[in-house]
Amino acid sequence: MINQFADYNQVNLKSFEAVVAYLGNLWRYALQNFRLDCSRHHVHPLWTILEHDAEFYPPSPSFTEKRMYKRPGIGNEKNVALALGNLLSIYARNNISARQAWKCLKKSGMWADLMGYCKQRKISKDELFEIIEQGLKERRLASKVAA
């Protein structure tokens, strides 16, 4: 979350010392956006005390309490790689061929992200197909799926 604030405000918040100047801003953002409501029209009294009475020095007026959320396909490389690996394990367990797996992946909701992942790593579609084929073989050999 701190990285999202840093990205939006274009500041470096990679160390504790750098974050200290913005603690008040971050604190207020968190308490205003993730409130402890007792009911629809009533905020828990402790929440109000925490929001208004907490003091952090020095305040940073140049900091905007807004996050830059991840855009689809950006910053999710690890998730794409894990999802592909998990799908290959499922496909191997169900004795799905590489061609069938390729068709399933194209229809899946992750195809665009997978293509972005491959483009970023300079992996061609032919190379991706080979990776899928090899992954299925390895999973079948490493497990009792081959039996």
JSON list of C-alpha atoms in Angstrom, two decimals:
[
{"chain": "A", "resi": 1, "resn": "MET", "atom": "CA", "xyz": [0.00, 0.00, 0.00]},
{"chain": "A", "resi": 2, "resn": "ILE", "atom": "CA", "xyz": [2.86, 2.38, 0.80]},
{"chain": "A", "resi": 3, "resn": "ASN", "atom": "CA", "xyz": [4.28, 1.71, -2.67]},
{"chain": "A", "resi": 4, "resn": "GLN", "atom": "CA", "xyz": [0.93, 2.68, -4.20]},
{"chain": "A", "resi": 5, "resn": "PHE", "atom": "CA", "xyz": [0.98, 6.00, -2.32]},
{"chain": "A", "resi": 6, "resn": "ALA", "atom": "CA", "xyz": [4.59, 6.56, -3.36]},
{"chain": "A", "resi": 7, "resn": "ASP", "atom": "CA", "xyz": [3.74, 5.88, -7.01]},
{"chain": "A", "resi": 8, "resn": "TYR", "atom": "CA", "xyz": [0.81, 8.28, -6.99]},
{"chain": "A", "resi": 9, "resn": "ASN", "atom": "CA", "xyz": [2.77, 11.07, -5.28]},
{"chain": "A", "resi": 10, "resn": "GLN", "atom": "CA", "xyz": [5.99, 10.29, -7.15]},
{"chain": "A", "resi": 11, "resn": "VAL", "atom": "CA", "xyz": [8.07, 10.11, -3.98]},
{"chain": "A", "resi": 12, "resn": "ASN", "atom": "CA", "xyz": [10.54, 7.52, -2.75]},
{"chain": "A", "resi": 13, "resn": "LEU", "atom": "CA", "xyz": [9.17, 5.66, 0.28]},
{"chain": "A", "resi": 14, "resn": "LYS", "atom": "CA", "xyz": [11.58, 2.73, 0.35]},
{"chain": "A", "resi": 15, "resn": "SER", "atom": "CA", "xyz": [12.93, 3.34, 3.86]},
{"chain": "A", "resi": 16, "resn": "PHE", "atom": "CA", "xyz": [11.36, 3.89, 7.27]},
{"chain": "A", "resi": 17, "resn": "GLU", "atom": "CA", "xyz": [12.98, 7.32, 7.45]},
{"chain": "A", "resi": 18, "resn": "ALA", "atom": "CA", "xyz": [11.30, 8.34, 4.19]},
{"chain": "A", "resi": 19, "resn": "VAL", "atom": "CA", "xyz": [7.86, 7.11, 5.36]},
{"chain": "A", "resi": 20, "resn": "VAL", "atom": "CA", "xyz": [8.01, 8.97, 8.70]},
{"chain": "A", "resi": 21, "resn": "ALA", "atom": "CA", "xyz": [7.26, 12.32, 7.08]},
{"chain": "A", "resi": 22, "resn": "TYR", "atom": "CA", "xyz": [4.02, 10.92, 5.65]},
{"chain": "A", "resi": 23, "resn": "LEU", "atom": "CA", "xyz": [2.71, 8.89, 8.60]},
{"chain": "A", "resi": 24, "resn": "GLY", "atom": "CA", "xyz": [0.03, 11.44, 9.47]},
{"chain": "A", "resi": 25, "resn": "ASN", "atom": "CA", "xyz": [-1.26, 11.47, 5.92]},
{"chain": "A", "resi": 26, "resn": "LEU", "atom": "CA", "xyz": [-1.27, 7.67, 5.73]},
{"chain": "A", "resi": 27, "resn": "TRP", "atom": "CA", "xyz": [-2.94, 7.38, 9.14]},
{"chain": "A", "resi": 28, "resn": "ARG", "atom": "CA", "xyz": [-5.74, 9.78, 8.19]},
{"chain": "A", "resi": 29, "resn": "TYR", "atom": "CA", "xyz": [-6.26, 8.03, 4.85]},
{"chain": "A", "resi": 30, "resn": "ALA", "atom": "CA", "xyz": [-6.58, 4.64, 6.54]},
{"chain": "A", "resi": 31, "resn": "LEU", "atom": "CA", "xyz": [-8.97, 5.84, 9.22]},
{"chain": "A", "resi": 32, "resn": "GLN", "atom": "CA", "xyz": [-11.17, 7.76, 6.79]},
{"chain": "A", "resi": 33, "resn": "ASN", "atom": "CA", "xyz": [-11.39, 5.00, 4.19]},
{"chain": "A", "resi": 34, "resn": "PHE", "atom": "CA", "xyz": [-11.56, 1.90, 6.42]},
{"chain": "A", "resi": 35, "resn": "ARG", "atom": "CA", "xyz": [-13.81, 3.02, 9.25]},
{"chain": "A", "resi": 36, "resn": "LEU", "atom": "CA", "xyz": [-15.14, 0.94, 12.09]},
{"chain": "A", "resi": 37, "resn": "ASP", "atom": "CA", "xyz": [-18.85, 1.63, 11.81]},
{"chain": "A", "resi": 38, "resn": "CYS", "atom": "CA", "xyz": [-21.20, 0.56, 14.58]},
{"chain": "A", "resi": 39, "resn": "SER", "atom": "CA", "xyz": [-24.11, 1.00, 12.22]},
{"chain": "A", "resi": 40, "resn": "ARG", "atom": "CA", "xyz": [-24.90, 2.62, 8.92]},
{"chain": "A", "resi": 41, "resn": "HIS", "atom": "CA", "xyz": [-25.13, 6.10, 10.50]},
{"chain": "A", "resi": 42, "resn": "HIS", "atom": "CA", "xyz": [-22.80, 5.74, 13.49]},
{"chain": "A", "resi": 43, "resn": "VAL", "atom": "CA", "xyz": [-19.00, 5.56, 13.54]},
{"chain": "A", "resi": 44, "resn": "HIS", "atom": "CA", "xyz": [-17.41, 3.87, 16.54]},
{"chain": "A", "resi": 45, "resn": "PRO", "atom": "CA", "xyz": [-16.34, 6.58, 19.03]},
{"chain": "A", "resi": 46, "resn": "LEU", "atom": "CA", "xyz": [-12.83, 5.15, 19.35]},
{"chain": "A", "resi": 47, "resn": "TRP", "atom": "CA", "xyz": [-12.40, 5.58, 15.60]},
{"chain": "A", "resi": 48, "resn": "THR", "atom": "CA", "xyz": [-13.18, 9.29, 15.87]},
{"chain": "A", "resi": 49, "resn": "ILE", "atom": "CA", "xyz": [-10.64, 9.69, 18.66]},
{"chain": "A", "resi": 50, "resn": "LEU", "atom": "CA", "xyz": [-7.98, 7.85, 16.69]},
{"chain": "A", "resi": 51, "resn": "GLU", "atom": "CA", "xyz": [-8.68, 9.92, 13.59]},
{"chain": "A", "resi": 52, "resn": "HIS", "atom": "CA", "xyz": [-8.73, 13.36, 15.22]},
{"chain": "A", "resi": 53, "resn": "ASP", "atom": "CA", "xyz": [-6.42, 13.09, 18.23]},
{"chain": "A", "resi": 54, "resn": "ALA", "atom": "CA", "xyz": [-3.46, 11.23, 16.78]},
{"chain": "A", "resi": 55, "resn": "GLU", "atom": "CA", "xyz": [-0.59, 13.58, 15.94]},
{"chain": "A", "resi": 56, "resn": "PHE", "atom": "CA", "xyz": [2.36, 12.89, 13.69]},
{"chain": "A", "resi": 57, "resn": "TYR", "atom": "CA", "xyz": [5.21, 15.28, 13.09]},
{"chain": "A", "resi": 58, "resn": "PRO", "atom": "CA", "xyz": [6.16, 16.68, 10.70]},
{"chain": "A", "resi": 59, "resn": "PRO", "atom": "CA", "xyz": [3.02, 16.82, 8.53]},
{"chain": "A", "resi": 60, "resn": "SER", "atom": "CA", "xyz": [3.56, 16.80, 4.81]},
{"chain": "A", "resi": 61, "resn": "PRO", "atom": "CA", "xyz": [1.16, 19.14, 3.01]},
{"chain": "A", "resi": 62, "resn": "SER", "atom": "CA", "xyz": [2.50, 18.15, -0.43]},
{"chain": "A", "resi": 63, "resn": "PHE", "atom": "CA", "xyz": [1.30, 14.56, -0.03]},
{"chain": "A", "resi": 64, "resn": "THR", "atom": "CA", "xyz": [-2.06, 13.61, -1.54]},
{"chain": "A", "resi": 65, "resn": "GLU", "atom": "CA", "xyz": [-3.86, 10.82, 0.26]},
{"chain": "A", "resi": 66, "resn": "LYS", "atom": "CA", "xyz": [-4.56, 8.81, -2.83]},
{"chain": "A", "resi": 67, "resn": "ARG", "atom": "CA", "xyz": [-3.29, 5.44, -3.99]},
{"chain": "A", "resi": 68, "resn": "MET", "atom": "CA", "xyz": [-2.30, 4.38, -7.49]},
{"chain": "A", "resi": 69, "resn": "TYR", "atom": "CA", "xyz": [-3.90, 0.99, -7.91]},
{"chain": "A", "resi": 70, "resn": "LYS", "atom": "CA", "xyz": [-2.34, -1.66, -10.10]},
{"chain": "A", "resi": 71, "resn": "ARG", "atom": "CA", "xyz": [-3.61, -1.71, -13.64]},
{"chain": "A", "resi": 72, "resn": "PRO", "atom": "CA", "xyz": [-4.60, -5.05, -15.19]},
{"chain": "A", "resi": 73, "resn": "GLY", "atom": "CA", "xyz": [-1.56, -6.90, -16.48]},
{"chain": "A", "resi": 74, "resn": "ILE", "atom": "CA", "xyz": [0.92, -4.69, -14.61]},
{"chain": "A", "resi": 75, "resn": "GLY", "atom": "CA", "xyz": [2.76, -6.04, -11.61]},
{"chain": "A", "resi": 76, "resn": "ASN", "atom": "CA", "xyz": [1.10, -9.44, -11.70]},
{"chain": "A", "resi": 77, "resn": "GLU", "atom": "CA", "xyz": [3.89, -11.46, -13.31]},
{"chain": "A", "resi": 78, "resn": "LYS", "atom": "CA", "xyz": [4.27, -13.77, -10.34]},
{"chain": "A", "resi": 79, "resn": "ASN", "atom": "CA", "xyz": [0.52, -14.42, -10.26]},
{"chain": "A", "resi": 80, "resn": "VAL", "atom": "CA", "xyz": [0.47, -15.23, -13.98]},
{"chain": "A", "resi": 81, "resn": "ALA", "atom": "CA", "xyz": [3.40, -17.66, -13.64]},
{"chain": "A", "resi": 82, "resn": "LEU", "atom": "CA", "xyz": [1.80, -19.35, -10.61]},
{"chain": "A", "resi": 83, "resn": "ALA", "atom": "CA", "xyz": [-1.58, -19.59, -12.33]},
{"chain": "A", "resi": 84, "resn": "LEU", "atom": "CA", "xyz": [-0.02, -21.14, -15.43]},
{"chain": "A", "resi": 85, "resn": "GLY", "atom": "CA", "xyz": [1.86, -23.67, -13.31]},
{"chain": "A", "resi": 86, "resn": "ASN", "atom": "CA", "xyz": [-1.26, -24.57, -11.35]},
{"chain": "A", "resi": 87, "resn": "LEU", "atom": "CA", "xyz": [-3.32, -24.96, -14.52]},
{"chain": "A", "resi": 88, "resn": "LEU", "atom": "CA", "xyz": [-0.65, -27.16, -16.07]},
{"chain": "A", "resi": 89, "resn": "SER", "atom": "CA", "xyz": [-0.76, -29.40, -12.98]},
{"chain": "A", "resi": 90, "resn": "ILE", "atom": "CA", "xyz": [-4.53, -29.69, -13.29]},
{"chain": "A", "resi": 91, "resn": "TYR", "atom": "CA", "xyz": [-4.31, -30.34, -17.03]},
{"chain": "A", "resi": 92, "resn": "ALA", "atom": "CA", "xyz": [-1.67, -33.04, -16.49]},
{"chain": "A", "resi": 93, "resn": "ARG", "atom": "CA", "xyz": [-3.80, -34.69, -13.80]},
{"chain": "A", "resi": 94, "resn": "ASN", "atom": "CA", "xyz": [-6.74, -34.76, -16.22]},
{"chain": "A", "resi": 95, "resn": "ASN", "atom": "CA", "xyz": [-4.58, -36.06, -19.07]},
{"chain": "A", "resi": 96, "resn": "ILE", "atom": "CA", "xyz": [-5.18, -33.00, -21.25]},
{"chain": "A", "resi": 97, "resn": "SER", "atom": "CA", "xyz": [-2.88, -32.69, -24.25]},
{"chain": "A", "resi": 98, "resn": "ALA", "atom": "CA", "xyz": [-0.74, -29.63, -24.94]},
{"chain": "A", "resi": 99, "resn": "ARG", "atom": "CA", "xyz": [-3.06, -28.62, -27.82]},
{"chain": "A", "resi": 100, "resn": "GLN", "atom": "CA", "xyz": [-6.13, -28.89, -25.57]},
{"chain": "A", "resi": 101, "resn": "ALA", "atom": "CA", "xyz": [-4.34, -26.97, -22.82]},
{"chain": "A", "resi": 102, "resn": "TRP", "atom": "CA", "xyz": [-3.45, -24.24, -25.34]},
{"chain": "A", "resi": 103, "resn": "LYS", "atom": "CA", "xyz": [-7.13, -23.93, -26.36]},
{"chain": "A", "resi": 104, "resn": "CYS", "atom": "CA", "xyz": [-8.23, -23.82, -22.71]},
{"chain": "A", "resi": 105, "resn": "LEU", "atom": "CA", "xyz": [-5.68, -21.12, -21.91]},
{"chain": "A", "resi": 106, "resn": "LYS", "atom": "CA", "xyz": [-6.86, -19.03, -24.87]},
{"chain": "A", "resi": 107, "resn": "LYS", "atom": "CA", "xyz": [-10.42, -19.16, -23.52]},
{"chain": "A", "resi": 108, "resn": "SER", "atom": "CA", "xyz": [-9.34, -18.46, -19.95]},
{"chain": "A", "resi": 109, "resn": "GLY", "atom": "CA", "xyz": [-9.45, -15.03, -18.41]},
{"chain": "A", "resi": 110, "resn": "MET", "atom": "CA", "xyz": [-5.68, -15.00, -18.09]},
{"chain": "A", "resi": 111, "resn": "TRP", "atom": "CA", "xyz": [-4.73, -15.19, -21.79]},
{"chain": "A", "resi": 112, "resn": "ALA", "atom": "CA", "xyz": [-4.14, -11.43, -22.19]},
{"chain": "A", "resi": 113, "resn": "ASP", "atom": "CA", "xyz": [-2.01, -11.35, -19.03]},
{"chain": "A", "resi": 114, "resn": "LEU", "atom": "CA", "xyz": [-0.12, -14.44, -20.20]},
{"chain": "A", "resi": 115, "resn": "MET", "atom": "CA", "xyz": [0.62, -12.78, -23.55]},
{"chain": "A", "resi": 116, "resn": "GLY", "atom": "CA", "xyz": [1.83, -9.67, -21.71]},
{"chain": "A", "resi": 117, "resn": "TYR", "atom": "CA", "xyz": [4.03, -11.85, -19.51]},
{"chain": "A", "resi": 118, "resn": "CYS", "atom": "CA", "xyz": [5.52, -13.55, -22.59]},
{"chain": "A", "resi": 119, "resn": "LYS", "atom": "CA", "xyz": [6.05, -10.26, -24.41]},
{"chain": "A", "resi": 120, "resn": "GLN", "atom": "CA", "xyz": [7.85, -8.82, -21.40]},
{"chain": "A", "resi": 121, "resn": "ARG", "atom": "CA", "xyz": [10.17, -11.85, -21.28]},
{"chain": "A", "resi": 122, "resn": "LYS", "atom": "CA", "xyz": [10.53, -12.06, -25.06]},
{"chain": "A", "resi": 123, "resn": "ILE", "atom": "CA", "xyz": [8.93, -15.51, -25.22]},
{"chain": "A", "resi": 124, "resn": "SER", "atom": "CA", "xyz": [7.32, -16.30, -28.58]},
{"chain": "A", "resi": 125, "resn": "LYS", "atom": "CA", "xyz": [4.04, -18.21, -28.87]},
{"chain": "A", "resi": 126, "resn": "ASP", "atom": "CA", "xyz": [5.98, -21.20, -30.22]},
{"chain": "A", "resi": 127, "resn": "GLU", "atom": "CA", "xyz": [8.27, -21.11, -27.20]},
{"chain": "A", "resi": 128, "resn": "LEU", "atom": "CA", "xyz": [5.26, -20.81, -24.89]},
{"chain": "A", "resi": 129, "resn": "PHE", "atom": "CA", "xyz": [3.68, -23.85, -26.51]},
{"chain": "A", "resi": 130, "resn": "GLU", "atom": "CA", "xyz": [6.94, -25.77, -25.93]},
{"chain": "A", "resi": 131, "resn": "ILE", "atom": "CA", "xyz": [6.97, -24.64, -22.30]},
{"chain": "A", "resi": 132, "resn": "ILE", "atom": "CA", "xyz": [3.39, -25.90, -21.89]},
{"chain": "A", "resi": 133, "resn": "GLU", "atom": "CA", "xyz": [4.20, -29.19, -23.59]},
{"chain": "A", "resi": 134, "resn": "GLN", "atom": "CA", "xyz": [7.32, -29.69, -21.46]},
{"chain": "A", "resi": 135, "resn": "GLY", "atom": "CA", "xyz": [5.49, -28.66, -18.29]},
{"chain": "A", "resi": 136, "resn": "LEU", "atom": "CA", "xyz": [2.76, -31.22, -18.90]},
{"chain": "A", "resi": 137, "resn": "LYS", "atom": "CA", "xyz": [5.33, -33.96, -19.55]},
{"chain": "A", "resi": 138, "resn": "GLU", "atom": "CA", "xyz": [7.29, -33.13, -16.39]},
{"chain": "A", "resi": 139, "resn": "ARG", "atom": "CA", "xyz": [4.18, -33.08, -14.24]},
{"chain": "A", "resi": 140, "resn": "ARG", "atom": "CA", "xyz": [2.99, -36.40, -15.60]},
{"chain": "A", "resi": 141, "resn": "LEU", "atom": "CA", "xyz": [6.39, -37.99, -14.99]},
{"chain": "A", "resi": 142, "resn": "ALA", "atom": "CA", "xyz": [6.86, -36.45, -11.54]},
{"chain": "A", "resi": 143, "resn": "SER", "atom": "CA", "xyz": [3.48, -37.56, -10.26]},
{"chain": "A", "resi": 144, "resn": "LYS", "atom": "CA", "xyz": [1.47, -40.70, -10.39]},
{"chain": "A", "resi": 145, "resn": "VAL", "atom": "CA", "xyz": [-0.59, -39.21, -13.21]},
{"chain": "A", "resi": 146, "resn": "ALA", "atom": "CA", "xyz": [1.40, -41.27, -15.72]},
{"chain": "A", "resi": 147, "resn": "ALA", "atom": "CA", "xyz": [0.34, -44.51, -14.05]}
]
